[in-house]
GROMACS .gro file of C-alpha atoms in nm:
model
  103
    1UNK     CA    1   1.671   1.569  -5.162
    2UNK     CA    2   1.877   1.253  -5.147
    3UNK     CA    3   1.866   1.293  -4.745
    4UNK     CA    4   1.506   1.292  -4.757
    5UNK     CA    5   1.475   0.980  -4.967
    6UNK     CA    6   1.780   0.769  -4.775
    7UNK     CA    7   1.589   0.855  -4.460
    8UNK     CA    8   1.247   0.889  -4.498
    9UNK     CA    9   1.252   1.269  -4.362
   10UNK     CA   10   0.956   1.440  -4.386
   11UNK     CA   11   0.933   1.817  -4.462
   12UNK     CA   12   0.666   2.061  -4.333
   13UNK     CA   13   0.498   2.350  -4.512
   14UNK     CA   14   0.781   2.601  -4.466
   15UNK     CA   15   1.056   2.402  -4.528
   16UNK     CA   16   0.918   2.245  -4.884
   17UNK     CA   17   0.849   2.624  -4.931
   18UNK     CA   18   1.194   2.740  -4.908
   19UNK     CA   19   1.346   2.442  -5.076
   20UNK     CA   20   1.100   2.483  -5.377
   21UNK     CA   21   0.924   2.142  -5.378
   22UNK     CA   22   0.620   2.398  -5.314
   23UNK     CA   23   0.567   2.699  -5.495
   24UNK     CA   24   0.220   2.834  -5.244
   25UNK     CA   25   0.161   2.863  -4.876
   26UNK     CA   26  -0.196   2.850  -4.758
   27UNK     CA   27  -0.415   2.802  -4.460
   28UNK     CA   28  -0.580   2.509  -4.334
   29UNK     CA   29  -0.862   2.473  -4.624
   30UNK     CA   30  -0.756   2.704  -4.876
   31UNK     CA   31  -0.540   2.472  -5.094
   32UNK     CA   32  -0.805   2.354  -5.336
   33UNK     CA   33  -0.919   2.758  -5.430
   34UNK     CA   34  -0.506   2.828  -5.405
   35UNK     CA   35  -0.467   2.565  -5.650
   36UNK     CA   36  -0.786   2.656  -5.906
   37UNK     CA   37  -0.666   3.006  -5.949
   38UNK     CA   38  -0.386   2.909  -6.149
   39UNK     CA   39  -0.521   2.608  -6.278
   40UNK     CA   40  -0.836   2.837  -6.426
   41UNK     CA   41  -0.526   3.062  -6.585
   42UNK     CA   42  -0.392   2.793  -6.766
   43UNK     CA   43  -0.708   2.626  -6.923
   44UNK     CA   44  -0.717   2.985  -7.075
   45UNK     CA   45  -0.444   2.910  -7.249
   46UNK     CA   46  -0.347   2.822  -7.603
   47UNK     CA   47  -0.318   2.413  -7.592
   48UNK     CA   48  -0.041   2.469  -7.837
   49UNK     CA   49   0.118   2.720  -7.608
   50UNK     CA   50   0.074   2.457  -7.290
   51UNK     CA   51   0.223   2.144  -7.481
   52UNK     CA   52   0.502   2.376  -7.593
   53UNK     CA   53   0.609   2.462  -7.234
   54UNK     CA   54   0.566   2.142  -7.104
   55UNK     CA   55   0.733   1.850  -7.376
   56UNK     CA   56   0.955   2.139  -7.597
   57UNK     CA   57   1.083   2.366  -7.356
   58UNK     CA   58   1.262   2.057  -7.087
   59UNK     CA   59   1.428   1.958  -7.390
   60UNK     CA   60   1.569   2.288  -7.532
   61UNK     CA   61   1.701   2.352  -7.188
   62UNK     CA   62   1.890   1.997  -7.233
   63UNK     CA   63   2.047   2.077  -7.554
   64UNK     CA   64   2.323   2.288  -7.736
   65UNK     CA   65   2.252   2.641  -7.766
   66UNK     CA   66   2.238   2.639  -8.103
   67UNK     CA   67   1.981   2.358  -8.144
   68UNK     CA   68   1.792   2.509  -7.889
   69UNK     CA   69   1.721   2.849  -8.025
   70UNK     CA   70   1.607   2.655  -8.384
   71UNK     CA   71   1.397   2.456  -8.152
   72UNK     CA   72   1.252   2.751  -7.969
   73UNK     CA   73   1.224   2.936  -8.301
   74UNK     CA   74   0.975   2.673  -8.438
   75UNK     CA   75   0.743   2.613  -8.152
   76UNK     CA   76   0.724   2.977  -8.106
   77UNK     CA   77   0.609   3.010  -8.499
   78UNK     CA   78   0.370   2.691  -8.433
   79UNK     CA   79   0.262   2.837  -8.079
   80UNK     CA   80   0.158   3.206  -8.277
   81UNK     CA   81   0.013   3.026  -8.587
   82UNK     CA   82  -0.331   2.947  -8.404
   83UNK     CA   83  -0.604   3.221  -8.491
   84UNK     CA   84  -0.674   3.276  -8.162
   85UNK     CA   85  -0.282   3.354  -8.144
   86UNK     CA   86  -0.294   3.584  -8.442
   87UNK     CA   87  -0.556   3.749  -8.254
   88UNK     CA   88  -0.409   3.834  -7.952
   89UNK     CA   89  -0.103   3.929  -8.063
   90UNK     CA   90  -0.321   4.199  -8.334
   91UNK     CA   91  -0.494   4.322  -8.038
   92UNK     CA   92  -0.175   4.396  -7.837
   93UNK     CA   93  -0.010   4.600  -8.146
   94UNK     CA   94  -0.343   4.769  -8.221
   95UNK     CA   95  -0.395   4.869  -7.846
   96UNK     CA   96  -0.700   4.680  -7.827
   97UNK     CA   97  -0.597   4.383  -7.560
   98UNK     CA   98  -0.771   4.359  -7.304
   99UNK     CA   99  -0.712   4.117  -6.984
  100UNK     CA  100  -0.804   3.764  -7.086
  101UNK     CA  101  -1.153   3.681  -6.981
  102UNK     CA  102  -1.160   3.337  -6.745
  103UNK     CA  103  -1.372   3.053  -6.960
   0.00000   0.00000   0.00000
């Protein structure tokens, strides 16, 4: 990464690929439905469980062990207190989930 910022190098499709700065391939064209599909999956998410992943879990991965299974503990118990968590996780003990329907 430093090389490409001291230089200026630029990286093609395959390369950012295999260095993971790019997690898709796709044809000419096809980026914008490439990129919806999992966009669509995560606006069917819980907001709680979104915010968690994005501002809680960077930091637990920055602190001491210990700290970060207390911090993982709570937003897990704030991520499953939503209804619509409660829910989901009845339906999956009951054997009645079902593949989450796209909004």
């Amino acid at each position: 990464m430093t090389d490409l910022m001291l230089t200026g190098r630029l990286l093609d499709a395959e390369e950012s690929l295999r260095d993971g700065l790019a997690v898709y391939l796709v044809d000419s064209g096809q980026g914008l439905d490439k990129a919806l599909e999992p966009a669509k999956q995560i606006a069917n998410n819980s907001p709680v469980i979104n915010y968690a992943i994005l501002h809680a879990l960077p930091r637990i991965a920055e602190t001491d062990p210990e700290t970060g299974l207390l911090m993982e503990s709570l937003m897990a118990a704030v991520a499953l207190s939503s209804p619509e968590a409660k829910q989901r996780v009845n339906d999956f003990l009951t054997g009645k989930s079902t593949e989450v329907v796209q909004r």
